[in-house]
Amino acid sequence: MACQPRCGQPPYGAGLMLYDVIIIGAGPSGSYTAQRLAALGYKVLVAEQHEKVGQLVCCTGIIGRECFDIFSIDKSVILREAASAKFLSPGGESLRVERETAPAYIVDRPAFDLTLAKRAQEQGAEYLLGARVRSIGVEKGFVQLETSGEDLVGKTAVIASGFGSTLGQKLKLGRVADFVIGAQAEVAAINETNEVEVYLGSKFAPGFFAWLVPTSEGKALAGLLSRHRPGLYLKDFLSHLSKQGKIEASTARISYGGVPLRPLPKTYRERIIVVGDAAGQTKPTTGGGIYYDLLCAQIAADVLHQALSSGNFSPKIFARYEKGWHSKLSTELRIDYWARRSFERLSDGQIEKIFHLICSSGIHDTLLNAKDFSFDWHSRLILNGLRHLIPRGMLQMLRAPFKDR
């Protein structure tokens, strides 16, 4: 990348290009922020540590219809519609849920990331691949990033580097207080199906769940969430699926990824914003984060536009970002986290009782067909579900006297 000095001797050193915004990470939140700002005429650089966009993604790629509609996502990345799902209890009881109109899609996740990056580039954003950002510092009038290659300088910066980044911690923004590890492998499916399967119970994913998600013909993604030994649990799960005749015996490579369950304590400072998984803007119930990432990226881009257009880069301006995304998501994340931690407390026997009650009473059909049902906004589903459980004496199983991690 050719770099030319502006005029005279800039305070950040001769030979370095001054960008309006440098975005660390070419995932959905990074590329969408880049697209929005580049479209407004700002000089944007996206620094991605991998050699290709969409590389080494540990994500099942189930995205709600609402997300597709709001962000006009290219339908070419869709592998299948997700209109139905089968839930299996610890004891093997099954519950099938289905909607006439598919509430979600299964997408090719690397292709999804590439599509967002292409849109950003079409608007003029530059991409620098194979550039791992080692440190970031705020100087008077600019932000300087040290990478594995060259130094980069911008008026502002966005940390969108995914969960596990230490950049926020180095900037004294705190750390995500609670997280889980996801493990997933692509497997050969024996029986062709369009249906997602979700497995509950301590045998496969204690406190969480495991999944089998069909993707393209003859292929599926099998994975789970676990606080401990996710790889070992996944191998046991794959063995179970093979014995059930659902997949071929698998020695597939397992990919791993951290999933934040709580937001970062602080997601901004002077000239810097943290967005997406790096900020912990993820659903605690399922670990899904794409829709929330994009919503927060939208807010981030608007605040950065305010700062750049006014020349005001004070913390007060950047605080609008945190206020904005908290207004959008904080209640949702708080209720979802309560439900997540309450579910973790349940024994297999308690899950079985609740599961049987739901099956026998038809609560699932009532919830699924409610006017306010949403694939992405789980707090509504949780609160409506509690209204059905309370009269049946099941609420004591979900008591919440626990300490936050």
Short mmCIF file of C-alpha atoms in Angstrom, two decimals, residues 116-358:
data_model
loop_
_atom_site.label_atom_id
_atom_site.label_comp_id
_atom_site.label_asym_id
_atom_site.label_seq_id
_atom_site.Cartn_x
_atom_site.Cartn_y
_atom_site.Cartn_z
CA LEU A 116 -20.16 -7.40 3.05
CA ALA A 117 -16.48 -6.70 2.38
CA LYS A 118 -17.16 -6.34 -1.36
CA ARG A 119 -19.90 -3.81 -0.67
CA ALA A 120 -17.52 -1.78 1.49
CA GLN A 121 -14.85 -1.88 -1.21
CA GLU A 122 -17.35 -0.78 -3.85
CA GLN A 123 -17.95 2.31 -1.71
CA GLY A 124 -14.21 3.02 -1.61
CA ALA A 125 -13.04 1.32 1.58
CA GLU A 126 -9.52 -0.14 1.46
CA TYR A 127 -8.64 -3.58 2.88
CA LEU A 128 -5.23 -4.51 4.25
CA LEU A 129 -5.05 -8.29 4.74
CA GLY A 130 -2.55 -10.21 6.85
CA ALA A 131 -2.22 -7.24 9.20
CA ARG A 132 -2.46 -8.22 12.87
CA VAL A 133 -2.83 -5.14 15.06
CA ARG A 134 -0.50 -5.49 18.04
CA SER A 135 -1.24 -2.25 19.83
CA ILE A 136 -3.27 0.90 19.52
CA GLY A 137 -2.53 4.28 21.06
CA VAL A 138 -4.36 7.58 21.19
CA GLU A 139 -2.12 10.57 20.58
CA LYS A 140 -3.06 14.21 20.39
CA GLY A 141 -5.06 14.51 17.20
CA PHE A 142 -4.82 10.94 15.91
CA VAL A 143 -4.82 7.21 16.65
CA GLN A 144 -1.76 5.11 15.83
CA LEU A 145 -1.82 1.35 15.31
CA GLU A 146 1.19 -0.93 15.33
CA THR A 147 0.64 -3.96 13.09
CA SER A 148 2.63 -7.02 12.09
CA GLY A 149 3.61 -5.04 8.99
CA GLU A 150 3.43 -1.26 8.89
CA ASP A 151 2.15 1.36 11.32
CA LEU A 152 -1.23 2.86 10.55
CA VAL A 153 -2.61 6.27 11.50
CA GLY A 154 -6.19 7.48 11.64
CA LYS A 155 -8.37 10.17 13.12
CA THR A 156 -10.51 7.44 14.70
CA ALA A 157 -10.45 3.66 15.08
CA VAL A 158 -12.98 0.85 15.44
CA ILE A 159 -12.10 -2.40 17.20
CA ALA A 160 -14.18 -5.07 15.45
CA SER A 161 -11.68 -7.89 15.80
CA GLY A 162 -14.00 -10.44 17.40
CA PHE A 163 -14.03 -12.09 20.79
CA GLY A 164 -10.65 -12.69 22.37
CA SER A 165 -9.07 -9.41 21.30
CA THR A 166 -6.96 -7.87 24.05
CA LEU A 167 -7.00 -4.38 22.51
CA GLY A 168 -9.94 -3.21 24.62
CA GLN A 169 -8.27 -4.43 27.78
CA LYS A 170 -5.04 -2.62 26.87
CA LEU A 171 -7.10 0.55 26.48
CA LYS A 172 -8.53 0.01 30.01
CA LEU A 173 -12.03 -0.70 28.75
CA GLY A 174 -12.24 -3.85 30.87
CA ARG A 175 -12.84 -7.43 29.81
CA VAL A 176 -15.87 -9.59 29.03
CA ALA A 177 -16.89 -11.09 32.37
CA ASP A 178 -18.49 -14.29 31.11
CA PHE A 179 -18.05 -16.39 27.99
CA VAL A 180 -18.38 -19.92 26.62
CA ILE A 181 -16.46 -21.89 23.99
CA GLY A 182 -18.07 -23.11 20.78
CA ALA A 183 -16.77 -26.17 18.92
CA GLN A 184 -17.98 -27.12 15.44
CA ALA A 185 -17.13 -29.42 12.53
CA GLU A 186 -18.44 -29.85 9.00
CA VAL A 187 -19.71 -33.41 8.57
CA ALA A 188 -21.12 -35.64 5.84
CA ALA A 189 -24.86 -36.04 6.36
CA ILE A 190 -26.38 -39.40 5.45
CA ASN A 191 -30.08 -38.54 5.44
CA GLU A 192 -30.97 -35.41 3.51
CA THR A 193 -33.04 -33.02 5.63
CA ASN A 194 -33.82 -29.32 5.83
CA GLU A 195 -34.44 -29.45 9.56
CA VAL A 196 -32.22 -28.09 12.31
CA GLU A 197 -31.78 -30.41 15.30
CA VAL A 198 -31.01 -29.12 18.81
CA TYR A 199 -29.86 -31.50 21.57
CA LEU A 200 -30.24 -30.67 25.27
CA GLY A 201 -28.69 -32.27 28.32
CA SER A 202 -25.40 -32.88 30.11
CA LYS A 203 -24.45 -35.82 27.91
CA PHE A 204 -23.56 -33.56 24.99
CA ALA A 205 -23.44 -29.94 26.21
CA PRO A 206 -23.90 -29.45 29.97
CA GLY A 207 -25.73 -26.21 30.63
CA PHE A 208 -25.96 -25.40 26.93
CA PHE A 209 -26.95 -27.28 23.76
CA ALA A 210 -25.60 -29.11 20.74
CA TRP A 211 -26.79 -28.81 17.14
CA LEU A 212 -26.89 -30.48 13.75
CA VAL A 213 -27.56 -27.96 10.99
CA PRO A 214 -27.94 -29.02 7.32
CA THR A 215 -26.10 -26.78 4.90
CA SER A 216 -25.49 -27.87 1.29
CA GLU A 217 -26.37 -31.24 -0.22
CA GLY A 218 -24.90 -34.08 1.83
CA LYS A 219 -23.24 -31.71 4.31
CA ALA A 220 -24.08 -30.38 7.74
CA LEU A 221 -22.52 -28.52 10.65
CA ALA A 222 -22.39 -30.27 14.02
CA GLY A 223 -21.38 -28.28 17.06
CA LEU A 224 -22.02 -27.30 20.64
CA LEU A 225 -21.33 -24.76 23.36
CA SER A 226 -19.54 -25.72 26.56
CA ARG A 227 -17.61 -24.07 29.37
CA HIS A 228 -15.27 -27.04 29.67
CA ARG A 229 -13.73 -29.56 27.24
CA PRO A 230 -15.79 -28.58 24.18
CA GLY A 231 -13.64 -30.68 21.85
CA LEU A 232 -14.17 -33.84 23.90
CA TYR A 233 -17.91 -33.27 24.12
CA LEU A 234 -18.09 -32.65 20.38
CA LYS A 235 -16.27 -35.90 19.60
CA ASP A 236 -18.80 -37.77 21.76
CA PHE A 237 -21.64 -35.94 20.00
CA LEU A 238 -20.28 -36.82 16.56
CA SER A 239 -19.98 -40.45 17.62
CA HIS A 240 -23.61 -40.39 18.77
CA LEU A 241 -24.81 -38.91 15.47
CA SER A 242 -22.83 -41.53 13.56
CA LYS A 243 -24.37 -44.38 15.58
CA GLN A 244 -27.81 -42.88 14.93
CA GLY A 245 -27.11 -43.08 11.20
CA LYS A 246 -27.35 -39.32 10.73
CA ILE A 247 -23.76 -38.62 9.70
CA GLU A 248 -20.81 -40.61 8.46
CA ALA A 249 -18.12 -41.45 10.99
CA SER A 250 -16.24 -38.19 11.28
CA THR A 251 -12.61 -37.24 11.76
CA ALA A 252 -13.34 -33.72 10.55
CA ARG A 253 -11.24 -30.82 11.76
CA ILE A 254 -12.86 -29.12 14.73
CA SER A 255 -12.89 -25.33 14.81
CA TYR A 256 -13.23 -23.41 18.07
CA GLY A 257 -14.38 -19.93 18.97
CA GLY A 258 -15.12 -17.94 22.10
CA VAL A 259 -18.67 -16.62 22.53
CA PRO A 260 -19.18 -13.67 24.91
CA LEU A 261 -22.19 -13.89 27.22
CA ARG A 262 -21.79 -10.43 28.78
CA PRO A 263 -20.94 -7.09 27.15
CA LEU A 264 -17.64 -5.31 27.61
CA PRO A 265 -17.91 -2.90 30.60
CA LYS A 266 -17.04 0.07 28.39
CA THR A 267 -17.15 0.19 24.59
CA TYR A 268 -15.68 3.59 23.78
CA ARG A 269 -13.07 6.15 24.65
CA GLU A 270 -11.64 9.21 22.94
CA ARG A 271 -11.47 8.47 19.18
CA ILE A 272 -12.15 4.73 19.61
CA ILE A 273 -15.23 2.49 19.46
CA VAL A 274 -15.52 -1.26 20.11
CA VAL A 275 -18.23 -3.12 18.21
CA GLY A 276 -19.53 -6.66 17.63
CA ASP A 277 -18.20 -9.74 19.42
CA ALA A 278 -15.23 -7.71 20.67
CA ALA A 279 -17.78 -5.65 22.61
CA GLY A 280 -19.78 -8.70 23.72
CA GLN A 281 -22.86 -7.69 21.71
CA THR A 282 -24.05 -11.29 21.40
CA LYS A 283 -27.24 -13.18 22.32
CA PRO A 284 -26.55 -15.03 25.60
CA THR A 285 -29.31 -17.52 24.78
CA THR A 286 -27.90 -18.92 21.52
CA GLY A 287 -24.51 -17.29 21.08
CA GLY A 288 -25.66 -15.71 17.81
CA GLY A 289 -24.27 -12.29 17.13
CA ILE A 290 -24.55 -11.27 13.48
CA TYR A 291 -27.77 -9.26 13.71
CA TYR A 292 -26.77 -7.46 16.90
CA ASP A 293 -23.30 -6.84 15.45
CA LEU A 294 -24.82 -5.10 12.44
CA LEU A 295 -27.25 -3.05 14.53
CA CYS A 296 -24.38 -1.81 16.71
CA ALA A 297 -22.19 -1.19 13.66
CA GLN A 298 -24.95 1.03 12.31
CA ILE A 299 -24.94 3.08 15.52
CA ALA A 300 -21.12 3.19 15.51
CA ALA A 301 -21.04 4.54 11.95
CA ASP A 302 -23.57 7.26 12.80
CA VAL A 303 -21.55 8.43 15.83
CA LEU A 304 -18.27 8.37 13.90
CA HIS A 305 -19.92 10.47 11.19
CA GLN A 306 -20.97 13.00 13.85
CA ALA A 307 -17.42 13.16 15.20
CA LEU A 308 -15.69 13.40 11.82
CA SER A 309 -18.11 15.94 10.34
CA SER A 310 -17.89 18.19 13.41
CA GLY A 311 -14.20 17.65 14.17
CA ASN A 312 -15.16 16.82 17.76
CA PHE A 313 -13.45 13.64 18.98
CA SER A 314 -14.10 14.01 22.69
CA PRO A 315 -15.22 11.08 24.87
CA LYS A 316 -18.56 12.87 25.24
CA ILE A 317 -19.28 12.45 21.53
CA PHE A 318 -18.20 8.80 21.53
CA ALA A 319 -20.34 8.11 24.61
CA ARG A 320 -23.34 8.50 22.32
CA TYR A 321 -22.40 5.17 20.77
CA GLU A 322 -22.60 3.30 24.06
CA LYS A 323 -25.81 5.09 25.01
CA GLY A 324 -27.28 4.21 21.62
CA TRP A 325 -26.53 0.51 21.62
CA HIS A 326 -27.47 0.17 25.29
CA SER A 327 -30.85 1.72 24.51
CA LYS A 328 -31.30 -0.82 21.74
CA LEU A 329 -29.99 -3.97 23.41
CA SER A 330 -29.30 -3.71 27.15
CA THR A 331 -32.74 -4.88 28.36
CA GLU A 332 -32.71 -7.70 25.82
CA LEU A 333 -29.23 -8.85 26.85
CA ARG A 334 -30.06 -8.64 30.56
CA ILE A 335 -33.18 -10.84 30.27
CA ASP A 336 -31.44 -13.26 27.93
CA TYR A 337 -28.50 -13.60 30.31
CA TRP A 338 -30.82 -14.31 33.24
CA ALA A 339 -32.47 -17.05 31.17
CA ARG A 340 -29.09 -18.42 30.11
CA ARG A 341 -27.76 -18.68 33.66
CA SER A 342 -31.07 -20.07 34.94
CA PHE A 343 -31.00 -22.78 32.28
CA GLU A 344 -27.45 -23.70 33.27
CA ARG A 345 -28.70 -24.44 36.79
CA LEU A 346 -31.23 -27.01 35.61
CA SER A 347 -30.55 -30.72 36.00
CA ASP A 348 -31.36 -33.12 33.18
CA GLY A 349 -34.40 -34.22 35.18
CA GLN A 350 -35.70 -30.66 35.49
CA ILE A 351 -35.16 -30.04 31.77
CA GLU A 352 -37.10 -33.23 31.09
CA LYS A 353 -40.04 -32.05 33.24
CA ILE A 354 -40.23 -28.66 31.54
CA PHE A 355 -39.81 -30.32 28.14
CA HIS A 356 -42.66 -32.74 28.83
CA LEU A 357 -44.92 -29.94 30.05
CA ILE A 358 -44.29 -27.91 26.90
#
